Coordinates of C-alpha atoms in Angstrom, one line a residue:
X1038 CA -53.2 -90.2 259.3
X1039 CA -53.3 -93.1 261.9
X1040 CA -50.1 -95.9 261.3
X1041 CA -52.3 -98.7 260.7
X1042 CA -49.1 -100.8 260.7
X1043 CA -47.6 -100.0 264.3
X1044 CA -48.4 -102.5 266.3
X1045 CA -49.5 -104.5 263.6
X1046 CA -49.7 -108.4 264.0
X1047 CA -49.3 -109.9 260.5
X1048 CA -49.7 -113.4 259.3
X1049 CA -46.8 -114.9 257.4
X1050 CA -47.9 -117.6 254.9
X1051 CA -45.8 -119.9 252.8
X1052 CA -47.9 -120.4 249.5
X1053 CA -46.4 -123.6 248.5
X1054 CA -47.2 -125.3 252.3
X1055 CA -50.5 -123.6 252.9
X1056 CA -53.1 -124.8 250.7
X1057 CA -53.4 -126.5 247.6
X1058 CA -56.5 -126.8 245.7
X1059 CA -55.7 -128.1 242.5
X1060 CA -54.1 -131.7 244.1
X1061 CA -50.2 -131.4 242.4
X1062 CA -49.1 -131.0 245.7
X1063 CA -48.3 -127.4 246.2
X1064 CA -49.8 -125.1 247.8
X1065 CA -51.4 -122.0 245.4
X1066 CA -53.1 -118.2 245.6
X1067 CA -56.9 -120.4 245.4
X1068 CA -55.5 -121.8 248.3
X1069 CA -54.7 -118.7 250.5
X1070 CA -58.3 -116.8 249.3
X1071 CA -60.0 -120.4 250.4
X1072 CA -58.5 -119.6 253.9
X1073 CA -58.5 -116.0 254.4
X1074 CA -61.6 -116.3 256.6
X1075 CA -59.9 -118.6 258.9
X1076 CA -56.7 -116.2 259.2
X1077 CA -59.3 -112.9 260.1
X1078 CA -60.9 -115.1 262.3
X1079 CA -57.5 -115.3 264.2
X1080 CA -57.5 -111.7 264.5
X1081 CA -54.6 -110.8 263.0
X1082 CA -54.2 -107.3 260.8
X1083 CA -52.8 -108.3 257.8
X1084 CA -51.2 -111.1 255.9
X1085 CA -47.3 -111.5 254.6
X1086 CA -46.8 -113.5 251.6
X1087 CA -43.6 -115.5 250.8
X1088 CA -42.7 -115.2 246.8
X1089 CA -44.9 -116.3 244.8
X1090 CA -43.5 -114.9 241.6
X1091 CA -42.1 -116.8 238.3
X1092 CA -39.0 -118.7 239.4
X1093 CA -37.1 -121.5 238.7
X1094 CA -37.8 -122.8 242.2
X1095 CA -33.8 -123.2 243.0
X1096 CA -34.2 -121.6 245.9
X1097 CA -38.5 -122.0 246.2
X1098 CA -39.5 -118.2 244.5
X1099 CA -36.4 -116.6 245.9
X1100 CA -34.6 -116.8 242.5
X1101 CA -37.4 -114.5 240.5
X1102 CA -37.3 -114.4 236.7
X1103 CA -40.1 -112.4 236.1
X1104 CA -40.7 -109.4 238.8
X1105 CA -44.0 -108.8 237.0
X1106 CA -45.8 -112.2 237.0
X1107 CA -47.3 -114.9 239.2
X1108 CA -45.9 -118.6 238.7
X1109 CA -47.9 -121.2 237.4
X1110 CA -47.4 -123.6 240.1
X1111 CA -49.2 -120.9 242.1
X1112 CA -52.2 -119.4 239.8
X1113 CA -52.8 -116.2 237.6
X1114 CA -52.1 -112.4 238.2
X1115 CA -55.9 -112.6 238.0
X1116 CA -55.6 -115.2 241.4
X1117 CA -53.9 -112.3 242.7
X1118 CA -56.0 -109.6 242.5
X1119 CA -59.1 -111.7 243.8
X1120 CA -56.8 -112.2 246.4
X1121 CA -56.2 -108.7 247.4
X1122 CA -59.7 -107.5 247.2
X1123 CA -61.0 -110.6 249.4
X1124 CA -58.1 -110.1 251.8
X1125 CA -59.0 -106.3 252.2
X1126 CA -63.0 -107.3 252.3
X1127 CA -62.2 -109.3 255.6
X1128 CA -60.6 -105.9 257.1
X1129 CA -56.5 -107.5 256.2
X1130 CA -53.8 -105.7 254.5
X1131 CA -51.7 -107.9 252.6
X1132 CA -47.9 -107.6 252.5
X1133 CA -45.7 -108.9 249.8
X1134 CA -42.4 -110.3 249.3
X1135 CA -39.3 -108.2 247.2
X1136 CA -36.3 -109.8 246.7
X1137 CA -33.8 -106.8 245.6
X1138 CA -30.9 -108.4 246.3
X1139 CA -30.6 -110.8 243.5
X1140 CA -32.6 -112.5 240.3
X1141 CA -32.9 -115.9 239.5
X1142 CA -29.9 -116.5 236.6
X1143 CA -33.2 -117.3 234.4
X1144 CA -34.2 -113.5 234.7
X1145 CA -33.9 -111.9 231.3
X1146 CA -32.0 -109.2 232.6
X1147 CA -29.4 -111.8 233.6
X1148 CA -29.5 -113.7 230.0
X1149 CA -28.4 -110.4 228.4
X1150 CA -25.8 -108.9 231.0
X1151 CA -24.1 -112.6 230.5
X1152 CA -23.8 -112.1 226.9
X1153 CA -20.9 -110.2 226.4
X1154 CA -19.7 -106.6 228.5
X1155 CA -20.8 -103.8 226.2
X1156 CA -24.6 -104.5 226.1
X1157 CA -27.2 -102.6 227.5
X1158 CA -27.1 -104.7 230.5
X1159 CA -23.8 -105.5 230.8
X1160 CA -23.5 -103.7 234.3
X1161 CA -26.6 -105.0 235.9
X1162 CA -25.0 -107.6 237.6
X1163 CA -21.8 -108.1 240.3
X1164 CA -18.9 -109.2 237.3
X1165 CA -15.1 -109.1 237.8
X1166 CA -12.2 -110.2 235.9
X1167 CA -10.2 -113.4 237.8
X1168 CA -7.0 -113.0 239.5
X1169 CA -4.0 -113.6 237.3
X1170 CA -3.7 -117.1 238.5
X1171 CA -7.7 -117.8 237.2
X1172 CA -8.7 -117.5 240.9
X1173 CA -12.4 -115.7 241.9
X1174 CA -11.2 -112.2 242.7
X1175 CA -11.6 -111.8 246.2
X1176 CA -12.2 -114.5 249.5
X1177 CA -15.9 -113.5 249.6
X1178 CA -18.2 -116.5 251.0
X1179 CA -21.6 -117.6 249.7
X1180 CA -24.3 -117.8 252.7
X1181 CA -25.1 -121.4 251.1
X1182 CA -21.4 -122.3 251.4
X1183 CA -18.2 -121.9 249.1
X1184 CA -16.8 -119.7 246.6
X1185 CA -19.5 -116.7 245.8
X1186 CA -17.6 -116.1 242.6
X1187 CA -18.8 -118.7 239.3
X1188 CA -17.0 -118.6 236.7
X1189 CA -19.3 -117.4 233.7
X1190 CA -17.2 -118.4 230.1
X1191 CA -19.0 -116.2 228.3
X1192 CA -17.8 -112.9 229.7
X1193 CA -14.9 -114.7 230.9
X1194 CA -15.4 -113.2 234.3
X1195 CA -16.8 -114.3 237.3
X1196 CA -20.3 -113.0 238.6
X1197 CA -21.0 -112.7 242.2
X1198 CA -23.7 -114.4 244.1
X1199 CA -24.2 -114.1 248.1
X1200 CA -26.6 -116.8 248.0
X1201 CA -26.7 -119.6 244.6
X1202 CA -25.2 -119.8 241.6
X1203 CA -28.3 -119.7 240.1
X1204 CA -29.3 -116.4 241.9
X1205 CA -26.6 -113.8 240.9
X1206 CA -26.8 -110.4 242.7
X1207 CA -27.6 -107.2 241.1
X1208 CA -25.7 -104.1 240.7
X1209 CA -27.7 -101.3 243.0
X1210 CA -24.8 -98.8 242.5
X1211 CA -26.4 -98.5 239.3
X1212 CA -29.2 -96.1 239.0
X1213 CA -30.6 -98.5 236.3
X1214 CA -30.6 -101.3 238.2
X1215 CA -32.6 -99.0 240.7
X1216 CA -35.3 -97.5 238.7
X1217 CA -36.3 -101.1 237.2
X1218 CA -36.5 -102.6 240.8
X1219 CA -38.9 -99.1 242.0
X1220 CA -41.2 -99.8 238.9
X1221 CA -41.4 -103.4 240.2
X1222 CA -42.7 -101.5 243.7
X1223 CA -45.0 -99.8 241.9
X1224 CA -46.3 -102.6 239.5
X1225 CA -47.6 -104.4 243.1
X1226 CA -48.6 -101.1 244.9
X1227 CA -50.6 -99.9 241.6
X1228 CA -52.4 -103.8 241.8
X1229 CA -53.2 -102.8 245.4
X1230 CA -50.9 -104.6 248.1
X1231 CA -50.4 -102.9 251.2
X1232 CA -46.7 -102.7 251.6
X1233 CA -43.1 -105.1 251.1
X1234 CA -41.5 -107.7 253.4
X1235 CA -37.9 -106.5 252.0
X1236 CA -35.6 -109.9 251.6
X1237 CA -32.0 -110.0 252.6
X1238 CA -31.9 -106.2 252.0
X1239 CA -28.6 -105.5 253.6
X1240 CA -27.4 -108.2 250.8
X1241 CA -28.1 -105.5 248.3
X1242 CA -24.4 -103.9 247.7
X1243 CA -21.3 -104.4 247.9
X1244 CA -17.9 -103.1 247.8
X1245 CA -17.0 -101.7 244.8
X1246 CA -13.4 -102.3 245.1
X1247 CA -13.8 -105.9 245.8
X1248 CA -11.7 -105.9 249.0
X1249 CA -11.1 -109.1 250.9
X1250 CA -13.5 -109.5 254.4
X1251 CA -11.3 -110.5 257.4
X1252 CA -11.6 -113.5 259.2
X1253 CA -14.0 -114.0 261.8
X1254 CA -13.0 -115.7 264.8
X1255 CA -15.0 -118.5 265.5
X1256 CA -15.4 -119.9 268.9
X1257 CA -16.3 -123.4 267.0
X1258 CA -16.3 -125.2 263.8
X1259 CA -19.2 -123.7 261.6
X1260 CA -20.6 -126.0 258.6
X1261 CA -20.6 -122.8 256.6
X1262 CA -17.5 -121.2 255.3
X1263 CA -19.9 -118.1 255.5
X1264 CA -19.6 -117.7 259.0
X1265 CA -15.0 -117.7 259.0
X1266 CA -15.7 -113.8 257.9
X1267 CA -17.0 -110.2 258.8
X1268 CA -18.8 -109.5 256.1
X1269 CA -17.4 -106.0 256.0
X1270 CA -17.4 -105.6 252.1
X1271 CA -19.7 -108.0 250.3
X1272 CA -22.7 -106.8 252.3
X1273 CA -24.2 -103.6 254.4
X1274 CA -22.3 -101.0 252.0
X1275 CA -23.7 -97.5 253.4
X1276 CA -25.1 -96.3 250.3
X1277 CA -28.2 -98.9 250.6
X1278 CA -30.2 -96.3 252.8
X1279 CA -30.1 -94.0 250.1
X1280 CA -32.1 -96.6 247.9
X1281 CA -34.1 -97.1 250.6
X1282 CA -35.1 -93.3 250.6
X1283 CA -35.8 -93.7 246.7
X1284 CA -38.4 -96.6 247.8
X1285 CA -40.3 -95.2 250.6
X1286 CA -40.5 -92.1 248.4
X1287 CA -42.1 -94.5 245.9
X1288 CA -44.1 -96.1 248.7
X1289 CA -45.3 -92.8 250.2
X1290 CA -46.8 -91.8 246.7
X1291 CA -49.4 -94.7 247.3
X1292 CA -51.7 -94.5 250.7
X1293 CA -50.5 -96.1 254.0
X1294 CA -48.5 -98.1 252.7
X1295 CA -45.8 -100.2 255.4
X1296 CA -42.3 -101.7 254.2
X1297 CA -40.5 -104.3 256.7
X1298 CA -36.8 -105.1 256.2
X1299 CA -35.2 -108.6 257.1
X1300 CA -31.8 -108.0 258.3
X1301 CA -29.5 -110.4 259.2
X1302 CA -25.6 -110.4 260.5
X1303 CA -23.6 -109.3 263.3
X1304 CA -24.5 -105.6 263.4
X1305 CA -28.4 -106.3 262.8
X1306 CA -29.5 -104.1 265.3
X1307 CA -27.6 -101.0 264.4
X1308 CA -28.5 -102.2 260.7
X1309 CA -32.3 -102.4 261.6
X1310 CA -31.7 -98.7 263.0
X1311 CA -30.1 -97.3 260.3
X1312 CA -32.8 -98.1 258.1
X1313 CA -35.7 -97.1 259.8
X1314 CA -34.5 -94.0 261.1
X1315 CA -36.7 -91.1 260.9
X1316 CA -39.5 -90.8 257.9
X1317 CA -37.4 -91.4 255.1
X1318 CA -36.6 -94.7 255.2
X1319 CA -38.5 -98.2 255.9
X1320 CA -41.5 -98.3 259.0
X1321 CA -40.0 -101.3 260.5
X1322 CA -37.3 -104.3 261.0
X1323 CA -36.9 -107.8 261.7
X1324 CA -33.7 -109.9 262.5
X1325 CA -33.3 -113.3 263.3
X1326 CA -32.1 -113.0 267.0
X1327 CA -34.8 -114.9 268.3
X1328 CA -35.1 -116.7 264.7
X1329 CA -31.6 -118.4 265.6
X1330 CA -31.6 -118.7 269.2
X1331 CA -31.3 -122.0 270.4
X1332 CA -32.8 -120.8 273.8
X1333 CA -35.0 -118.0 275.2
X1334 CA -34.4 -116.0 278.5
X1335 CA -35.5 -113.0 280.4
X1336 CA -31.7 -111.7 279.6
X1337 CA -32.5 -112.5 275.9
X1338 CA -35.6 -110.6 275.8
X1339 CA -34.4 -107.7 278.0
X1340 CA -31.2 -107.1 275.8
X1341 CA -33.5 -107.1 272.4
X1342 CA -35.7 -105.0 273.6
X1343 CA -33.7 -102.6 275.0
X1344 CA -32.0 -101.8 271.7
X1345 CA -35.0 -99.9 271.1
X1346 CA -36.2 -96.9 272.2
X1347 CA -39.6 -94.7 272.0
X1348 CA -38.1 -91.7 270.6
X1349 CA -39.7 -89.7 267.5
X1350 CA -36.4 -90.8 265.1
X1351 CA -36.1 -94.2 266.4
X1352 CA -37.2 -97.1 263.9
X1353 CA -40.0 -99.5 264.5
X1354 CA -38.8 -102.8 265.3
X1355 CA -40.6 -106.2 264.3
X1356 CA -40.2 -109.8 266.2
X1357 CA -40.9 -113.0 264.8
X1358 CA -40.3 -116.2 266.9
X1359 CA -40.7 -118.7 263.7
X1360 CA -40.7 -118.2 259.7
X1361 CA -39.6 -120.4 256.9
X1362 CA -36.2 -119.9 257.1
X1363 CA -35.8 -121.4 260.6
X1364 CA -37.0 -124.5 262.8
X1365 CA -39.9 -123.5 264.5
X1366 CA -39.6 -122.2 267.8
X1367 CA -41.9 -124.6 270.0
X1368 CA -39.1 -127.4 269.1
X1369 CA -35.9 -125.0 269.6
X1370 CA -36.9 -123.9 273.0
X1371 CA -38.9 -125.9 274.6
X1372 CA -38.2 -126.9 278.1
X1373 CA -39.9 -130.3 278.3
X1374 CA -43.2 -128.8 279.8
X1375 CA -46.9 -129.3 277.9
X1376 CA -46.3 -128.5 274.6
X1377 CA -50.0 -127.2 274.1
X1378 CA -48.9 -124.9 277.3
X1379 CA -45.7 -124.2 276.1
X1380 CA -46.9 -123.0 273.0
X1381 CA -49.5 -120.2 274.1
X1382 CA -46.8 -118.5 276.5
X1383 CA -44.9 -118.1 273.9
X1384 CA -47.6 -116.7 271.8
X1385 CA -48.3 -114.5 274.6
X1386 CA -44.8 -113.3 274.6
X1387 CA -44.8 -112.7 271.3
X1388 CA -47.5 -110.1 271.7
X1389 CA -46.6 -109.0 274.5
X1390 CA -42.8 -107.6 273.1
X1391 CA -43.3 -103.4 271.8
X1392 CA -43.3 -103.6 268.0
X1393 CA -45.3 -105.6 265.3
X1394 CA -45.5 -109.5 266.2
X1395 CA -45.1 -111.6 262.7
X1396 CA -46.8 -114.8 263.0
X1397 CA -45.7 -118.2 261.1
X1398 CA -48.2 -120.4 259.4
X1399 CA -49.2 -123.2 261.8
X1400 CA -47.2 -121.2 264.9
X1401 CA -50.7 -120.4 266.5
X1402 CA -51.0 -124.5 266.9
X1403 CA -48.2 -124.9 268.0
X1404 CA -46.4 -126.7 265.3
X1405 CA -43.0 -128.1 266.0
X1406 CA -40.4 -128.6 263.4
X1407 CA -40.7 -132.0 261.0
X1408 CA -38.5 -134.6 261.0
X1409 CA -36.9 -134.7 257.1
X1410 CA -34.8 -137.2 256.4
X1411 CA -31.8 -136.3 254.4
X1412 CA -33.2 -138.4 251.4
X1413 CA -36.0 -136.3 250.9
X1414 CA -34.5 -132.9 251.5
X1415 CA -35.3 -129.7 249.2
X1416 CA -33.8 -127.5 251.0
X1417 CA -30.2 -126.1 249.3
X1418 CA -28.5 -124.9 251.9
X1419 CA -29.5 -128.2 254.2
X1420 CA -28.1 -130.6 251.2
X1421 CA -25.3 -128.7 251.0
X1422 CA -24.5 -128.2 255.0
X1423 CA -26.1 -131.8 255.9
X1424 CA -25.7 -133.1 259.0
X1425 CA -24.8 -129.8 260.5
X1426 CA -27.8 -128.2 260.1
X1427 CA -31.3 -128.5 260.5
X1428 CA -32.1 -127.0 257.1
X1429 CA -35.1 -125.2 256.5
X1430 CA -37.4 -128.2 255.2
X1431 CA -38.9 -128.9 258.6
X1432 CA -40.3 -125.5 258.5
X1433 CA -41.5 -126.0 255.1
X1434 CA -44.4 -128.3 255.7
X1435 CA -47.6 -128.2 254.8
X1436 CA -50.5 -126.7 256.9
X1437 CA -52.5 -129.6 259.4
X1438 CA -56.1 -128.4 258.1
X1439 CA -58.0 -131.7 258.7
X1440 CA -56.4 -134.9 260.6
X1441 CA -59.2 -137.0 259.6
X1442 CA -58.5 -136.6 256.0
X1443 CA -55.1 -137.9 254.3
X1444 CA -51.9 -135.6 254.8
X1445 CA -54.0 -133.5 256.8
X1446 CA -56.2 -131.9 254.2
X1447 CA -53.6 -130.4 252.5
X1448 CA -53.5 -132.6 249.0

């Protein structure tokens, strides 16, 4: 059977900055099947959606509360599926998000395990007791900044969270835990989606004995008390491969279907290997090496590439120059030539690099990054880390579709 996805180019889009058709403002599944045609017109092989899923928006459909649903500010399961068959009319396979990692603290599954520690559910979640003095129980860091302990007074524990309060992470050492997240897999797969964009999936366990992470040393002052640690124990924990193997088993039971891990940290690369290696585990992986990098360089594209190689066992790798969690890459790197220019060699780089290219909405005009002033931010993390960070906002706008028409034909 030929890989359809090796090599691939997908299409990432945003659903609440592509298109919106019903005029509240955000984009919606009408939306992306009113534009589909203009994506296979681009040529791409398939499509990558960002989480469109019922959510209490916290962190924009990245804090699910209901796995099996679509979110009203976006349409109907029934949106969906008209989706899927007029995406795969037009010759495109149509990736989804899954966010393993964590719920929204709105999920159901949450609002029981938080009731007290002997329920059904009592174990689905990250809880520990506080240190004697009422301190969180270890030094561990949110990526959004501070404390990843809250203090929950019900259980009168504290439950962890890598990224928000309001998204606290589950428990994947338990098998439970496990088998409700593969019937989410096959919910989608059954509906007819082509495969998983896998969200901070190296997030998804921890250390079960809670140790402290050492210090990192920084070179300079970071915004984030994130980045003052090695995340040796609140993340990467080597038993995620063998949930891994439980999913592509899942995945495998459904034809040709792809799965694409986001991986993020200071081992990515042997991270991205580890779970792609051999035919067990996940077809592909993306990092943010270029996604971060305030500058691009033969060096930089040489060392990347180079992690890979073309042997039978190896993994797949993936490259993506923009997405929605980082300022586009026409603004972080260019050099002060035509931007127009600028912004079709590095489209041609992009295909250029061995692996599956993911595209960003708006990256094939050669959007740069918006200009949001702090007043108007959405964005968490930026709130939270403001002025030291760009934020993700700028990223986040919507889709130019007509100039001649007021915010550019998007609402």
């Amino acid at each position: 059977m030929s890989e359809w996805w090796r090599g691939a180019v997908l299409y990432q889009i945003y659903p609440r900055s592509f298109l919106d058709t019903n005029g509240d403002g955000i984009g919606d599944l009408p939306g992306i099947i009113e534009r589909l045609d203009y994506v296979a017109d681009l040529g791409v092989d398939g499509i990558w959606i960002s989480p469109f899923f019922k959510s209490p928006q916290r962190d924009f459909g990245y804090d699910v509360s209901d796995y099996h649903d679509v979110d009203p500010l976006f349409g109907t399961l029934d949106d969906f599926d008209q989706l899927v068959e007029r995406a795969h009319g037009l010759g495109l396979k149509v990736i989804i998000d899954q966010v393993y990692s964590h719920t929204s603290d709105k999920h159901e599954w949450f609002d029981t395990s938080r009731q007290d520690r002997t329920n059904e559910k009592a174990d689905w979640y990250v809880w520990a007791d506080p240190k004697p003095d009422g301190s969180p129980p270890n030094n561990w860091q949110s990526v959004f900044t501070g404390s990843a302990w809250t203090w929950d007074s019900r259980r009168h524990q504290y439950f962890f969270h890598n990224f928000l309060d309001s998204q606290p992470d589950l428990n994947l050492h338990n098998p439970h835990v496990q088998d409700a997240l593969l019937d989410v897999a096959r919910f989608w797969l059954s509906r007819g989606v082509d495969g998983f964009r896998l969200d901070a999936i190296n997030f998804a366990m921890h250390d079960p004995e809670l140790r402290d992470n050492p210090p990192y040393d920084l070179k300079r002052p970071s915004a984030r008390t994130f980045d003052y640690q090695i995340h040796q124990y609140n993340q990467s924990y080597p038993d995620i491969p063998r949930f891994l193997e439980r999913l592509r088993a899942v995945t495998d039971a459904y034809d040709d279907r792809f799965t694409l891990a986001e991986i993020g940290g200071i081992d990515r690369f042997g991270e991205m290997h580890t779970f792609t290696e051999g035919n067990t585990r996940l077809n592909a992986a993306y990092s943010f090496d270029y996604l971060y990098a305030n500058r691009i360089s033969t060096r930089h594209i040489a060392r990347a590439a180079n992690k890979w190689t073309s042997e039978p066992s190896a993994g797949w790798p993936s490259w993506a120059f923009s997405n929605h969690d980082a300022p586009r890459c026409i603004s972080r790197w260019h050099d002060g030539s035509d931007p127009e220019t600028y912004s079709k060699l590095m489209a041609l780089l992009l295909l250029t690099l061995r692996g599956n290219a993911v595209i960003y909405q708006g990256e094939e005009l050669g959007l740069p990054q918006a200009d949001v002033p702090f007043e108007r931010l959405q964005d968490p993390e930026a709130i939270a880390n403001w002025p030291r960070t760009l934020g993700r906002d700028g990223a986040r706008t919507p889709m130019p579709w007509d100039s001649s028409h007021s915010f550019a034909g998007f609402s």
